[in-house]
């Protein structure tokens, strides 16, 4: 099953399931990039509240997706990291995740809007923050 | 009287097995009084070793967790075992950023930093065995 992507204004939202497969990752990346490329969205918020761990496999997927979105001219923000996840990532080693983060979905959306605006990107929507 | 150790084994060949192994690990740690952060660290270590079984060992392998629990202290032993290709240079495999499959190469070194004790033995053509210990408190 594909991981669903919701659209809130010009921001895409997606929630990663606990047992994400390689195929789902590829589909998600393709879907998100297509929406950004078509000009329907400026960025992507990836919610990891449901993911039960962030291991190096997941970390690579997240950073790689963020990089792809960036290359397409968009912004990607990671949201919903649980405290235990953050502590574990720090213990394992720095720099495992190379992307913007926000506390929750709402913060993630605000951050995308803010980053797009500050970058002098698309101005077809008034930032809400 | 010495209590029976609590043991969980998961045979790992696919990503679905990886998810099962780490969920079992978390439940095991929580039911033996480990804190949520410790339990999460153990689940992450299991996820790393189990994912390596899927990615680097043709026929997968076995994850086994054994708990020795006493009122004042407990220890969980995590063993990952496979009969895959083995690792030719363990020093290199334990280095941050070394990956033969385009990964981050953080799995083994990250796991070593997460647990209280870590040992790895590998034999080219015969397989790999990793033993970790996680203690409470
Ligand atoms: N069970 C195994 N059998 C054979 N080789 C292994 C096994 N586990 C790890 N390796 C080898 O050790 C290397 C380093 O492993 P490590 O888990 O650190 O990185 P990775 O799996 O390549 O990437 P990451 O874990 O960051 O996604 C692997 O690339 C692989 O060559
Ligand atoms: Mg690995």
PDB file of C-alpha atoms and ligand atoms in Angstrom:
ATOM      1  CA  UNK A   1       0.000   0.000   0.000  1.00  0.00           C
ATOM      2  CA  UNK A   2       1.214   3.496  -0.863  1.00  0.00           C
ATOM      3  CA  UNK A   3       1.831   5.933   1.964  1.00  0.00           C
ATOM      4  CA  UNK A   4      -0.836   8.641   1.530  1.00  0.00           C
ATOM      5  CA  UNK A   5       0.133  12.260   0.934  1.00  0.00           C
ATOM      6  CA  UNK A   6      -2.269  15.017   2.018  1.00  0.00           C
ATOM      7  CA  UNK A   7      -2.171  18.561   0.745  1.00  0.00           C
ATOM      8  CA  UNK A   8      -2.730  21.542   3.009  1.00  0.00           C
ATOM      9  CA  UNK A   9      -2.544  24.670   0.895  1.00  0.00           C
ATOM     10  CA  UNK A  10       0.836  24.411  -0.802  1.00  0.00           C
ATOM     11  CA  UNK A  11       2.319  22.046   1.758  1.00  0.00           C
ATOM     12  CA  UNK A  12       2.338  18.255   1.458  1.00  0.00           C
ATOM     13  CA  UNK A  13       1.876  16.153   4.593  1.00  0.00           C
ATOM     14  CA  UNK A  14       2.777  12.532   5.043  1.00  0.00           C
ATOM     15  CA  UNK A  15       2.979  10.183   8.016  1.00  0.00           C
ATOM     16  CA  UNK A  16       5.428   7.308   7.910  1.00  0.00           C
ATOM     17  CA  UNK A  17       4.130   3.941   9.178  1.00  0.00           C
ATOM     18  CA  UNK A  18       6.159   1.809  11.611  1.00  0.00           C
ATOM     19  CA  UNK A  19       6.938  -0.858   9.031  1.00  0.00           C
ATOM     20  CA  UNK A  20       7.920   1.189   6.006  1.00  0.00           C
ATOM     21  CA  UNK A  21       9.128  -0.885   3.052  1.00  0.00           C
ATOM     22  CA  UNK A  22      11.656   0.044   0.387  1.00  0.00           C
ATOM     23  CA  UNK A  23       8.913   0.067  -2.246  1.00  0.00           C
ATOM     24  CA  UNK A  24       6.758   2.445  -0.176  1.00  0.00           C
ATOM     25  CA  UNK A  25       9.719   4.779   0.209  1.00  0.00           C
ATOM     26  CA  UNK A  26      10.302   4.907  -3.526  1.00  0.00           C
ATOM     27  CA  UNK A  27       6.622   5.486  -4.283  1.00  0.00           C
ATOM     28  CA  UNK A  28       6.428   8.233  -1.675  1.00  0.00           C
ATOM     29  CA  UNK A  29       9.485  10.009  -3.062  1.00  0.00           C
ATOM     30  CA  UNK A  30       8.119   9.831  -6.612  1.00  0.00           C
ATOM     31  CA  UNK A  31       4.645  11.055  -5.569  1.00  0.00           C
ATOM     32  CA  UNK A  32       5.989  13.970  -3.524  1.00  0.00           C
ATOM     33  CA  UNK A  33       8.480  15.045  -6.162  1.00  0.00           C
ATOM     34  CA  UNK A  34       5.802  14.921  -8.878  1.00  0.00           C
ATOM     35  CA  UNK A  35       3.525  17.203  -6.837  1.00  0.00           C
ATOM     36  CA  UNK A  36       6.360  19.668  -6.209  1.00  0.00           C
ATOM     37  CA  UNK A  37       7.508  19.581  -9.808  1.00  0.00           C
ATOM     38  CA  UNK A  38       3.999  20.231 -11.115  1.00  0.00           C
ATOM     39  CA  UNK A  39       3.955  23.441  -9.082  1.00  0.00           C
ATOM     40  CA  UNK A  40       1.135  22.239  -6.794  1.00  0.00           C
ATOM     41  CA  UNK A  41       3.286  22.340  -3.663  1.00  0.00           C
ATOM     42  CA  UNK A  42       6.307  24.130  -2.186  1.00  0.00           C
ATOM     43  CA  UNK A  43       7.321  21.611   0.392  1.00  0.00           C
ATOM     44  CA  UNK A  44       6.802  18.424   2.341  1.00  0.00           C
ATOM     45  CA  UNK A  45       6.323  17.710   6.035  1.00  0.00           C
ATOM     46  CA  UNK A  46       7.234  14.161   7.047  1.00  0.00           C
ATOM     47  CA  UNK A  47       5.619  13.099  10.298  1.00  0.00           C
ATOM     48  CA  UNK A  48       7.412  10.290  12.161  1.00  0.00           C
ATOM     49  CA  UNK A  49       5.174  10.072  15.243  1.00  0.00           C
ATOM     50  CA  UNK A  50       4.112   6.542  14.223  1.00  0.00           C
ATOM     51  CA  UNK A  51       7.564   5.243  13.275  1.00  0.00           C
ATOM     52  CA  UNK A  52       8.681   3.064  16.177  1.00  0.00           C
ATOM     53  CA  UNK A  53      12.377   3.712  15.694  1.00  0.00           C
ATOM     54  CA  UNK A  54      14.599   5.871  13.520  1.00  0.00           C
ATOM     55  CA  UNK A  55      17.521   3.624  12.654  1.00  0.00           C
ATOM     56  CA  UNK A  56      20.263   4.452  10.169  1.00  0.00           C
ATOM     57  CA  UNK A  57      18.178   2.978   7.347  1.00  0.00           C
ATOM     58  CA  UNK A  58      15.304   5.327   8.151  1.00  0.00           C
ATOM     59  CA  UNK A  59      17.718   8.225   8.712  1.00  0.00           C
ATOM     60  CA  UNK A  60      19.165   7.744   5.257  1.00  0.00           C
ATOM     61  CA  UNK A  61      15.701   7.649   3.686  1.00  0.00           C
ATOM     62  CA  UNK A  62      14.706  10.866   5.438  1.00  0.00           C
ATOM     63  CA  UNK A  63      17.872  12.775   4.521  1.00  0.00           C
ATOM     64  CA  UNK A  64      17.759  11.470   0.967  1.00  0.00           C
ATOM     65  CA  UNK A  65      14.121  12.513   0.521  1.00  0.00           C
ATOM     66  CA  UNK A  66      14.905  15.971   1.909  1.00  0.00           C
ATOM     67  CA  UNK A  67      17.776  16.312  -0.535  1.00  0.00           C
ATOM     68  CA  UNK A  68      15.579  15.315  -3.478  1.00  0.00           C
ATOM     69  CA  UNK A  69      12.905  17.828  -2.479  1.00  0.00           C
ATOM     70  CA  UNK A  70      15.580  20.510  -2.166  1.00  0.00           C
ATOM     71  CA  UNK A  71      16.995  19.760  -5.602  1.00  0.00           C
ATOM     72  CA  UNK A  72      13.471  20.194  -6.991  1.00  0.00           C
ATOM     73  CA  UNK A  73      13.358  23.657  -5.398  1.00  0.00           C
ATOM     74  CA  UNK A  74      11.176  22.650  -2.452  1.00  0.00           C
ATOM     75  CA  UNK A  75      11.582  22.435   1.322  1.00  0.00           C
ATOM     76  CA  UNK A  76      11.266  19.297   3.478  1.00  0.00           C
ATOM     77  CA  UNK A  77      10.727  19.340   7.245  1.00  0.00           C
ATOM     78  CA  UNK A  78      10.717  16.417   9.673  1.00  0.00           C
ATOM     79  CA  UNK A  79       8.070  16.542  12.399  1.00  0.00           C
ATOM     80  CA  UNK A  80       6.921  14.515  15.377  1.00  0.00           C
ATOM     81  CA  UNK A  81      10.191  13.143  16.670  1.00  0.00           C
ATOM     82  CA  UNK A  82       9.622  11.520  20.067  1.00  0.00           C
ATOM     83  CA  UNK A  83      12.092  12.404  22.859  1.00  0.00           C
ATOM     84  CA  UNK A  84      13.373   8.798  23.077  1.00  0.00           C
ATOM     85  CA  UNK A  85      14.048   8.844  19.328  1.00  0.00           C
ATOM     86  CA  UNK A  86      16.016  12.081  19.589  1.00  0.00           C
ATOM     87  CA  UNK A  87      18.050  10.805  22.565  1.00  0.00           C
ATOM     88  CA  UNK A  88      18.858   7.569  20.762  1.00  0.00           C
ATOM     89  CA  UNK A  89      19.952   9.397  17.607  1.00  0.00           C
ATOM     90  CA  UNK A  90      22.301  11.561  19.651  1.00  0.00           C
ATOM     91  CA  UNK A  91      23.781   8.488  21.365  1.00  0.00           C
ATOM     92  CA  UNK A  92      24.321   6.745  18.046  1.00  0.00           C
ATOM     93  CA  UNK A  93      26.212   9.632  16.531  1.00  0.00           C
ATOM     94  CA  UNK A  94      25.636  13.113  15.239  1.00  0.00           C
ATOM     95  CA  UNK A  95      24.592  14.041  11.750  1.00  0.00           C
ATOM     96  CA  UNK A  96      22.524  10.968  11.077  1.00  0.00           C
ATOM     97  CA  UNK A  97      19.639  13.141   9.928  1.00  0.00           C
ATOM     98  CA  UNK A  98      20.438  16.070   7.703  1.00  0.00           C
ATOM     99  CA  UNK A  99      17.200  18.016   7.361  1.00  0.00           C
ATOM    100  CA  UNK A 100      15.044  20.723   8.916  1.00  0.00           C
ATOM    101  CA  UNK A 101      12.942  19.610  11.896  1.00  0.00           C
ATOM    102  CA  UNK A 102       9.880  20.852  13.758  1.00  0.00           C
ATOM    103  CA  UNK A 103       8.158  19.763  16.961  1.00  0.00           C
ATOM    104  CA  UNK A 104       4.866  18.687  15.385  1.00  0.00           C
ATOM    105  CA  UNK A 105       2.881  18.744  12.145  1.00  0.00           C
ATOM    106  CA  UNK A 106       1.599  22.268  12.722  1.00  0.00           C
ATOM    107  CA  UNK A 107       5.116  23.524  13.381  1.00  0.00           C
ATOM    108  CA  UNK A 108       6.312  21.647  10.327  1.00  0.00           C
ATOM    109  CA  UNK A 109       3.782  23.347   8.073  1.00  0.00           C
ATOM    110  CA  UNK A 110       4.665  26.748   9.541  1.00  0.00           C
ATOM    111  CA  UNK A 111       8.336  26.064   8.961  1.00  0.00           C
ATOM    112  CA  UNK A 112       7.837  25.131   5.313  1.00  0.00           C
ATOM    113  CA  UNK A 113       5.815  28.296   4.737  1.00  0.00           C
ATOM    114  CA  UNK A 114       8.418  30.408   6.522  1.00  0.00           C
ATOM    115  CA  UNK A 115      11.392  28.863   4.728  1.00  0.00           C
ATOM    116  CA  UNK A 116       9.759  29.222   1.330  1.00  0.00           C
ATOM    117  CA  UNK A 117       8.901  32.870   2.053  1.00  0.00           C
ATOM    118  CA  UNK A 118      12.329  33.758   3.486  1.00  0.00           C
ATOM    119  CA  UNK A 119      13.974  32.230   0.491  1.00  0.00           C
ATOM    120  CA  UNK A 120      12.001  34.572  -1.714  1.00  0.00           C
ATOM    121  CA  UNK A 121      10.412  31.520  -3.263  1.00  0.00           C
ATOM    122  CA  UNK A 122       6.856  31.288  -4.414  1.00  0.00           C
ATOM    123  CA  UNK A 123       4.702  34.122  -3.133  1.00  0.00           C
ATOM    124  CA  UNK A 124       1.340  32.926  -4.353  1.00  0.00           C
ATOM    125  CA  UNK A 125       0.234  32.312  -0.799  1.00  0.00           C
ATOM    126  CA  UNK A 126       0.481  34.664   2.162  1.00  0.00           C
ATOM    127  CA  UNK A 127       2.442  33.011   4.982  1.00  0.00           C
ATOM    128  CA  UNK A 128       0.236  32.249   7.968  1.00  0.00           C
ATOM    129  CA  UNK A 129       2.901  32.916  10.569  1.00  0.00           C
TER     130      UNK A 129
ATOM    131  CA  UNK B   1      16.033 -20.162  43.240  1.00  0.00           C
ATOM    132  CA  UNK B   2      17.282 -18.862  39.910  1.00  0.00           C
ATOM    133  CA  UNK B   3      14.392 -17.687  37.702  1.00  0.00           C
ATOM    134  CA  UNK B   4      14.085 -18.962  34.126  1.00  0.00           C
ATOM    135  CA  UNK B   5      15.462 -16.440  31.628  1.00  0.00           C
ATOM    136  CA  UNK B   6      12.911 -14.713  29.399  1.00  0.00           C
ATOM    137  CA  UNK B   7      13.820 -15.482  25.757  1.00  0.00           C
ATOM    138  CA  UNK B   8      12.500 -14.147  22.462  1.00  0.00           C
ATOM    139  CA  UNK B   9      13.742 -15.268  19.021  1.00  0.00           C
ATOM    140  CA  UNK B  10      12.785 -13.843  15.653  1.00  0.00           C
ATOM    141  CA  UNK B  11      13.903 -15.298  12.337  1.00  0.00           C
ATOM    142  CA  UNK B  12      14.622 -12.337  10.072  1.00  0.00           C
ATOM    143  CA  UNK B  13      14.483 -12.410   6.284  1.00  0.00           C
ATOM    144  CA  UNK B  14      12.328  -9.386   5.354  1.00  0.00           C
ATOM    145  CA  UNK B  15      11.654  -5.825   6.554  1.00  0.00           C
ATOM    146  CA  UNK B  16       8.431  -7.081   8.145  1.00  0.00           C
ATOM    147  CA  UNK B  17      10.513  -9.382  10.381  1.00  0.00           C
ATOM    148  CA  UNK B  18      12.713  -6.405  11.291  1.00  0.00           C
ATOM    149  CA  UNK B  19       9.638  -4.506  12.526  1.00  0.00           C
ATOM    150  CA  UNK B  20       8.504  -7.556  14.515  1.00  0.00           C
ATOM    151  CA  UNK B  21      11.945  -8.049  16.080  1.00  0.00           C
ATOM    152  CA  UNK B  22      12.226  -4.462  17.299  1.00  0.00           C
ATOM    153  CA  UNK B  23       8.657  -4.442  18.635  1.00  0.00           C
ATOM    154  CA  UNK B  24       9.326  -7.676  20.548  1.00  0.00           C
ATOM    155  CA  UNK B  25      12.556  -6.164  21.900  1.00  0.00           C
ATOM    156  CA  UNK B  26      10.765  -3.085  23.191  1.00  0.00           C
ATOM    157  CA  UNK B  27       8.019  -5.150  24.865  1.00  0.00           C
ATOM    158  CA  UNK B  28      10.611  -7.419  26.468  1.00  0.00           C
ATOM    159  CA  UNK B  29      12.578  -4.480  27.880  1.00  0.00           C
ATOM    160  CA  UNK B  30       9.458  -2.745  29.192  1.00  0.00           C
ATOM    161  CA  UNK B  31       8.147  -5.871  30.935  1.00  0.00           C
ATOM    162  CA  UNK B  32      11.468  -6.199  32.748  1.00  0.00           C
ATOM    163  CA  UNK B  33      11.357  -2.675  34.081  1.00  0.00           C
ATOM    164  CA  UNK B  34      13.676  -0.934  31.606  1.00  0.00           C
ATOM    165  CA  UNK B  35      12.817   2.742  31.065  1.00  0.00           C
ATOM    166  CA  UNK B  36      11.260   3.927  27.816  1.00  0.00           C
ATOM    167  CA  UNK B  37      14.508   5.484  26.562  1.00  0.00           C
ATOM    168  CA  UNK B  38      16.498   2.298  27.295  1.00  0.00           C
ATOM    169  CA  UNK B  39      13.783   0.187  25.685  1.00  0.00           C
ATOM    170  CA  UNK B  40      13.869   2.462  22.672  1.00  0.00           C
ATOM    171  CA  UNK B  41      17.651   2.212  22.434  1.00  0.00           C
ATOM    172  CA  UNK B  42      17.428  -1.581  22.515  1.00  0.00           C
ATOM    173  CA  UNK B  43      14.697  -1.573  19.845  1.00  0.00           C
ATOM    174  CA  UNK B  44      16.897   0.627  17.670  1.00  0.00           C
ATOM    175  CA  UNK B  45      19.916  -1.673  18.119  1.00  0.00           C
ATOM    176  CA  UNK B  46      17.727  -4.652  17.182  1.00  0.00           C
ATOM    177  CA  UNK B  47      16.476  -2.753  14.151  1.00  0.00           C
ATOM    178  CA  UNK B  48      20.050  -2.082  12.989  1.00  0.00           C
ATOM    179  CA  UNK B  49      21.244  -5.669  13.377  1.00  0.00           C
ATOM    180  CA  UNK B  50      18.054  -7.132  11.902  1.00  0.00           C
ATOM    181  CA  UNK B  51      18.171  -4.782   8.921  1.00  0.00           C
ATOM    182  CA  UNK B  52      21.753  -5.871   8.322  1.00  0.00           C
ATOM    183  CA  UNK B  53      20.521  -9.473   8.194  1.00  0.00           C
ATOM    184  CA  UNK B  54      18.026  -8.474   5.481  1.00  0.00           C
ATOM    185  CA  UNK B  55      20.472  -6.347   3.487  1.00  0.00           C
ATOM    186  CA  UNK B  56      23.796  -8.120   3.852  1.00  0.00           C
ATOM    187  CA  UNK B  57      23.039 -11.800   4.479  1.00  0.00           C
ATOM    188  CA  UNK B  58      21.452 -13.694   1.587  1.00  0.00           C
ATOM    189  CA  UNK B  59      19.299 -15.962   3.750  1.00  0.00           C
ATOM    190  CA  UNK B  60      18.736 -13.538   6.623  1.00  0.00           C
ATOM    191  CA  UNK B  61      19.462 -14.735  10.127  1.00  0.00           C
ATOM    192  CA  UNK B  62      18.274 -14.984  13.707  1.00  0.00           C
ATOM    193  CA  UNK B  63      17.779 -12.323  16.382  1.00  0.00           C
ATOM    194  CA  UNK B  64      17.660 -13.695  19.934  1.00  0.00           C
ATOM    195  CA  UNK B  65      17.022 -11.736  23.105  1.00  0.00           C
ATOM    196  CA  UNK B  66      17.617 -13.221  26.552  1.00  0.00           C
ATOM    197  CA  UNK B  67      16.872 -11.453  29.841  1.00  0.00           C
ATOM    198  CA  UNK B  68      18.449 -12.198  33.174  1.00  0.00           C
ATOM    199  CA  UNK B  69      16.294 -10.367  35.671  1.00  0.00           C
ATOM    200  CA  UNK B  70      16.912  -9.838  39.383  1.00  0.00           C
ATOM    201  CA  UNK B  71      15.222  -7.218  41.594  1.00  0.00           C
ATOM    202  CA  UNK B  72      18.285  -4.974  41.816  1.00  0.00           C
ATOM    203  CA  UNK B  73      19.553  -5.372  38.247  1.00  0.00           C
ATOM    204  CA  UNK B  74      18.762  -6.930  34.897  1.00  0.00           C
ATOM    205  CA  UNK B  75      20.616  -7.503  31.672  1.00  0.00           C
ATOM    206  CA  UNK B  76      19.348  -8.182  28.185  1.00  0.00           C
ATOM    207  CA  UNK B  77      21.612 -10.096  25.845  1.00  0.00           C
ATOM    208  CA  UNK B  78      20.989  -9.413  22.152  1.00  0.00           C
ATOM    209  CA  UNK B  79      22.452 -11.901  19.681  1.00  0.00           C
ATOM    210  CA  UNK B  80      22.359 -11.610  15.898  1.00  0.00           C
ATOM    211  CA  UNK B  81      23.509 -14.680  14.005  1.00  0.00           C
ATOM    212  CA  UNK B  82      23.655 -15.523  10.327  1.00  0.00           C
ATOM    213  CA  UNK B  83      25.355 -17.884   7.902  1.00  0.00           C
ATOM    214  CA  UNK B  84      25.774 -15.168   5.276  1.00  0.00           C
ATOM    215  CA  UNK B  85      28.901 -13.976   3.458  1.00  0.00           C
ATOM    216  CA  UNK B  86      30.715 -12.742   6.567  1.00  0.00           C
ATOM    217  CA  UNK B  87      32.680  -9.494   6.891  1.00  0.00           C
ATOM    218  CA  UNK B  88      36.258  -9.488   5.517  1.00  0.00           C
ATOM    219  CA  UNK B  89      37.483  -6.418   7.446  1.00  0.00           C
ATOM    220  CA  UNK B  90      35.784  -5.912  10.811  1.00  0.00           C
ATOM    221  CA  UNK B  91      37.787  -2.773  11.572  1.00  0.00           C
ATOM    222  CA  UNK B  92      36.452  -1.157   8.436  1.00  0.00           C
ATOM    223  CA  UNK B  93      32.864  -2.353   9.023  1.00  0.00           C
ATOM    224  CA  UNK B  94      32.908  -0.732  12.493  1.00  0.00           C
ATOM    225  CA  UNK B  95      33.951   2.631  11.062  1.00  0.00           C
ATOM    226  CA  UNK B  96      31.410   5.425  10.717  1.00  0.00           C
ATOM    227  CA  UNK B  97      30.413   5.866   7.096  1.00  0.00           C
ATOM    228  CA  UNK B  98      31.599   2.502   5.789  1.00  0.00           C
ATOM    229  CA  UNK B  99      28.898   0.739   3.767  1.00  0.00           C
ATOM    230  CA  UNK B 100      29.091  -1.757   0.923  1.00  0.00           C
ATOM    231  CA  UNK B 101      25.454  -1.160  -0.064  1.00  0.00           C
ATOM    232  CA  UNK B 102      25.140   2.623  -0.287  1.00  0.00           C
ATOM    233  CA  UNK B 103      23.885   2.973   3.276  1.00  0.00           C
ATOM    234  CA  UNK B 104      24.977   5.627   5.789  1.00  0.00           C
ATOM    235  CA  UNK B 105      27.335   3.081   7.315  1.00  0.00           C
ATOM    236  CA  UNK B 106      26.163   4.080  10.793  1.00  0.00           C
ATOM    237  CA  UNK B 107      24.448   0.828  11.789  1.00  0.00           C
ATOM    238  CA  UNK B 108      27.266  -1.114  13.432  1.00  0.00           C
ATOM    239  CA  UNK B 109      29.202   1.827  14.964  1.00  0.00           C
ATOM    240  CA  UNK B 110      25.932   3.411  16.126  1.00  0.00           C
ATOM    241  CA  UNK B 111      24.788   0.178  17.728  1.00  0.00           C
ATOM    242  CA  UNK B 112      28.104  -0.177  19.562  1.00  0.00           C
ATOM    243  CA  UNK B 113      27.591   3.289  21.087  1.00  0.00           C
ATOM    244  CA  UNK B 114      23.995   2.471  22.070  1.00  0.00           C
ATOM    245  CA  UNK B 115      24.667  -0.668  24.091  1.00  0.00           C
ATOM    246  CA  UNK B 116      26.715  -1.401  27.243  1.00  0.00           C
ATOM    247  CA  UNK B 117      28.833  -4.125  25.654  1.00  0.00           C
ATOM    248  CA  UNK B 118      29.357  -5.112  22.032  1.00  0.00           C
ATOM    249  CA  UNK B 119      31.245  -7.996  20.434  1.00  0.00           C
ATOM    250  CA  UNK B 120      31.378  -9.044  16.804  1.00  0.00           C
ATOM    251  CA  UNK B 121      32.908 -12.123  15.205  1.00  0.00           C
ATOM    252  CA  UNK B 122      32.757 -12.943  11.540  1.00  0.00           C
ATOM    253  CA  UNK B 123      34.134 -15.557   9.218  1.00  0.00           C
ATOM    254  CA  UNK B 124      34.173 -14.991   5.458  1.00  0.00           C
ATOM    255  CA  UNK B 125      31.950 -17.560   3.781  1.00  0.00           C
ATOM    256  CA  UNK B 126      30.557 -18.811   7.086  1.00  0.00           C
ATOM    257  CA  UNK B 127      28.678 -15.946   8.730  1.00  0.00           C
ATOM    258  CA  UNK B 128      28.577 -13.249  11.376  1.00  0.00           C
ATOM    259  CA  UNK B 129      27.683 -13.224  15.057  1.00  0.00           C
ATOM    260  CA  UNK B 130      27.122 -10.096  17.126  1.00  0.00           C
ATOM    261  CA  UNK B 131      26.466 -10.046  20.861  1.00  0.00           C
ATOM    262  CA  UNK B 132      25.316  -6.943  22.750  1.00  0.00           C
ATOM    263  CA  UNK B 133      24.427  -6.374  26.398  1.00  0.00           C
ATOM    264  CA  UNK B 134      22.020  -3.758  27.715  1.00  0.00           C
ATOM    265  CA  UNK B 135      21.780  -3.305  31.484  1.00  0.00           C
ATOM    266  CA  UNK B 136      19.200  -2.012  33.916  1.00  0.00           C
ATOM    267  CA  UNK B 137      19.524   0.329  35.756  1.00  0.00           C
TER     268      UNK B 137
HETATM  269  N1  LIG C   1      25.274  -9.562   8.962  1.00  0.00           N
HETATM  270  C1  LIG C   1      26.170  -9.122   8.051  1.00  0.00           C
HETATM  271  N2  LIG C   1      26.690  -9.962   7.114  1.00  0.00           N
HETATM  272  C2  LIG C   1      27.596  -9.526   6.213  1.00  0.00           C
HETATM  273  N3  LIG C   1      28.043  -8.260   6.153  1.00  0.00           N
HETATM  274  C3  LIG C   1      27.560  -7.381   7.051  1.00  0.00           C
HETATM  275  C4  LIG C   1      26.598  -7.754   8.041  1.00  0.00           C
HETATM  276  N4  LIG C   1      26.340  -6.668   8.801  1.00  0.00           N
HETATM  277  C5  LIG C   1      27.064  -5.660   8.301  1.00  0.00           C
HETATM  278  N5  LIG C   1      27.826  -6.082   7.251  1.00  0.00           N
HETATM  279  C6  LIG C   1      28.811  -5.282   6.477  1.00  0.00           C
HETATM  280  O1  LIG C   1      29.255  -4.208   7.283  1.00  0.00           O
HETATM  281  C7  LIG C   1      29.003  -2.963   6.635  1.00  0.00           C
HETATM  282  C8  LIG C   1      28.663  -1.907   7.672  1.00  0.00           C
HETATM  283  O2  LIG C   1      27.415  -2.206   8.306  1.00  0.00           O
HETATM  284  P1  LIG C   1      26.531  -1.006   8.877  1.00  0.00           P
HETATM  285  O3  LIG C   1      25.291  -1.573   9.450  1.00  0.00           O
HETATM  286  O4  LIG C   1      27.391  -0.167   9.765  1.00  0.00           O
HETATM  287  O5  LIG C   1      26.233  -0.144   7.567  1.00  0.00           O
HETATM  288  P2  LIG C   1      25.168  -0.401   6.408  1.00  0.00           P
HETATM  289  O6  LIG C   1      24.255  -1.508   6.805  1.00  0.00           O
HETATM  290  O7  LIG C   1      25.911  -0.590   5.125  1.00  0.00           O
HETATM  291  O8  LIG C   1      24.386   0.971   6.339  1.00  0.00           O
HETATM  292  P3  LIG C   1      23.340   1.521   7.450  1.00  0.00           P
HETATM  293  O9  LIG C   1      23.293   0.519   8.566  1.00  0.00           O
HETATM  294  O10 LIG C   1      23.892   2.826   7.894  1.00  0.00           O
HETATM  295  O11 LIG C   1      22.036   1.633   6.753  1.00  0.00           O
HETATM  296  C9  LIG C   1      27.882  -3.261   5.654  1.00  0.00           C
HETATM  297  O12 LIG C   1      27.869  -2.360   4.576  1.00  0.00           O
HETATM  298  C10 LIG C   1      28.223  -4.686   5.222  1.00  0.00           C
HETATM  299  O13 LIG C   1      29.233  -4.698   4.234  1.00  0.00           O
HETATM  300 MG1  LIG C   2      23.282  -1.496   8.637  1.00  0.00          MG
END
